Amino acid sequence: MKVPEAINTYCPKCNAHTEHKVSLYRKGKERALAIGARRHERELHGYGGQKYPIQRNKAKTTEKKTLVLTCNKCGRKVMREGVRLRKLEIVR
């Protein structure tokens, strides 16, 4: 699916329709010292092993791509949940 690099949409901060720059969301690096990571590490220690089943085979063939819309006027970023698709292309 092709998406334009700039779209005109509503900005909640400006309270008006402004031009937004479109980019693809990428997950940041997970913190090793976050409480969830520490708790999970603690569960894996000792006997008993994994607390929940590890998903071995992937059920879906596609992923939901999330778009990040950045307002050109104020800089506010808004996430827009995407649809399931194999390939997302931002066109100029």
Short mmCIF file of C-alpha atoms in Angstrom, two decimals:
data_model
loop_
_atom_site.label_atom_id
_atom_site.label_comp_id
_atom_site.label_asym_id
_atom_site.label_seq_id
_atom_site.Cartn_x
_atom_site.Cartn_y
_atom_site.Cartn_z
CA MET A 1 0.00 0.00 0.00
CA LYS A 2 1.30 3.45 -0.88
CA VAL A 3 0.89 6.31 1.62
CA PRO A 4 1.72 9.97 0.84
CA GLU A 5 4.58 11.49 2.89
CA ALA A 6 2.32 14.40 3.99
CA ILE A 7 -1.41 14.32 4.70
CA ASN A 8 -3.90 16.94 5.85
CA THR A 9 -5.60 15.73 9.05
CA TYR A 10 -6.88 16.88 12.44
CA CYS A 11 -4.38 17.98 15.12
CA PRO A 12 -5.77 17.84 18.70
CA LYS A 13 -3.28 20.44 19.96
CA CYS A 14 -3.92 23.00 17.20
CA ASN A 15 -7.64 22.08 17.23
CA ALA A 16 -7.65 22.35 13.45
CA HIS A 17 -6.82 20.44 10.30
CA THR A 18 -3.12 20.89 9.49
CA GLU A 19 -0.54 19.18 7.33
CA HIS A 20 1.15 16.19 8.98
CA LYS A 21 4.37 14.40 8.05
CA VAL A 22 3.88 10.63 7.81
CA SER A 23 6.44 8.12 9.11
CA LEU A 24 6.40 4.47 10.09
CA TYR A 25 6.42 3.59 13.82
CA ARG A 26 9.43 1.63 15.03
CA LYS A 27 9.69 0.09 18.45
CA GLY A 28 12.44 1.49 20.67
CA LYS A 29 15.00 -0.53 22.60
CA GLU A 30 13.59 -2.23 25.69
CA ARG A 31 15.06 -1.25 29.04
CA ALA A 32 16.74 -4.17 30.79
CA LEU A 33 16.00 -2.72 34.24
CA ALA A 34 12.26 -2.11 33.67
CA ILE A 35 10.05 -3.78 36.31
CA GLY A 36 8.44 -6.13 33.77
CA ALA A 37 11.81 -7.36 32.48
CA ARG A 38 13.09 -7.89 36.05
CA ARG A 39 9.92 -9.76 37.03
CA HIS A 40 10.10 -11.99 33.95
CA GLU A 41 13.79 -12.73 34.62
CA ARG A 42 12.92 -13.68 38.21
CA GLU A 43 10.19 -16.11 37.01
CA LEU A 44 12.68 -17.97 34.82
CA HIS A 45 15.14 -18.66 37.68
CA GLY A 46 15.24 -22.05 39.40
CA TYR A 47 13.05 -25.04 38.60
CA GLY A 48 9.79 -24.78 36.72
CA GLY A 49 11.06 -23.14 33.54
CA GLN A 50 8.88 -20.94 31.34
CA LYS A 51 5.67 -19.75 33.02
CA TYR A 52 3.62 -19.49 29.84
CA PRO A 53 3.85 -21.19 26.43
CA ILE A 54 6.23 -19.69 23.87
CA GLN A 55 4.49 -19.23 20.52
CA ARG A 56 6.54 -21.27 18.07
CA ASN A 57 4.65 -20.97 14.78
CA LYS A 58 3.32 -17.63 13.60
CA ALA A 59 -0.41 -17.59 12.85
CA LYS A 60 -0.59 -14.38 10.83
CA THR A 61 1.17 -13.68 7.53
CA THR A 62 0.97 -9.88 7.85
CA GLU A 63 1.45 -7.25 10.56
CA LYS A 64 -0.50 -4.12 11.42
CA LYS A 65 1.64 -1.13 10.47
CA THR A 66 1.31 1.93 12.72
CA LEU A 67 1.73 5.39 11.22
CA VAL A 68 3.20 8.31 13.17
CA LEU A 69 1.74 11.64 12.08
CA THR A 70 3.80 14.70 13.06
CA CYS A 71 2.08 18.10 12.86
CA ASN A 72 4.11 20.58 10.80
CA LYS A 73 2.70 23.51 12.82
CA CYS A 74 3.17 22.45 16.47
CA GLY A 75 5.18 19.20 16.26
CA ARG A 76 2.61 17.05 18.10
CA LYS A 77 2.87 13.36 17.18
CA VAL A 78 -0.27 11.26 16.76
CA MET A 79 -0.24 7.50 16.27
CA ARG A 80 -2.63 6.03 13.74
CA GLU A 81 -3.30 2.31 13.92
CA GLY A 82 -2.86 0.84 10.48
CA VAL A 83 -4.52 -1.99 8.63
CA ARG A 84 -3.05 -5.41 7.99
CA LEU A 85 -0.78 -5.31 4.95
CA ARG A 86 2.36 -6.96 3.68
CA LYS A 87 4.19 -3.85 2.56
CA LEU A 88 3.75 -0.15 3.33
CA GLU A 89 5.49 2.40 1.12
CA ILE A 90 5.68 6.13 1.85
CA VAL A 91 5.69 7.92 -1.51
CA ARG A 92 6.94 11.43 -2.21
#
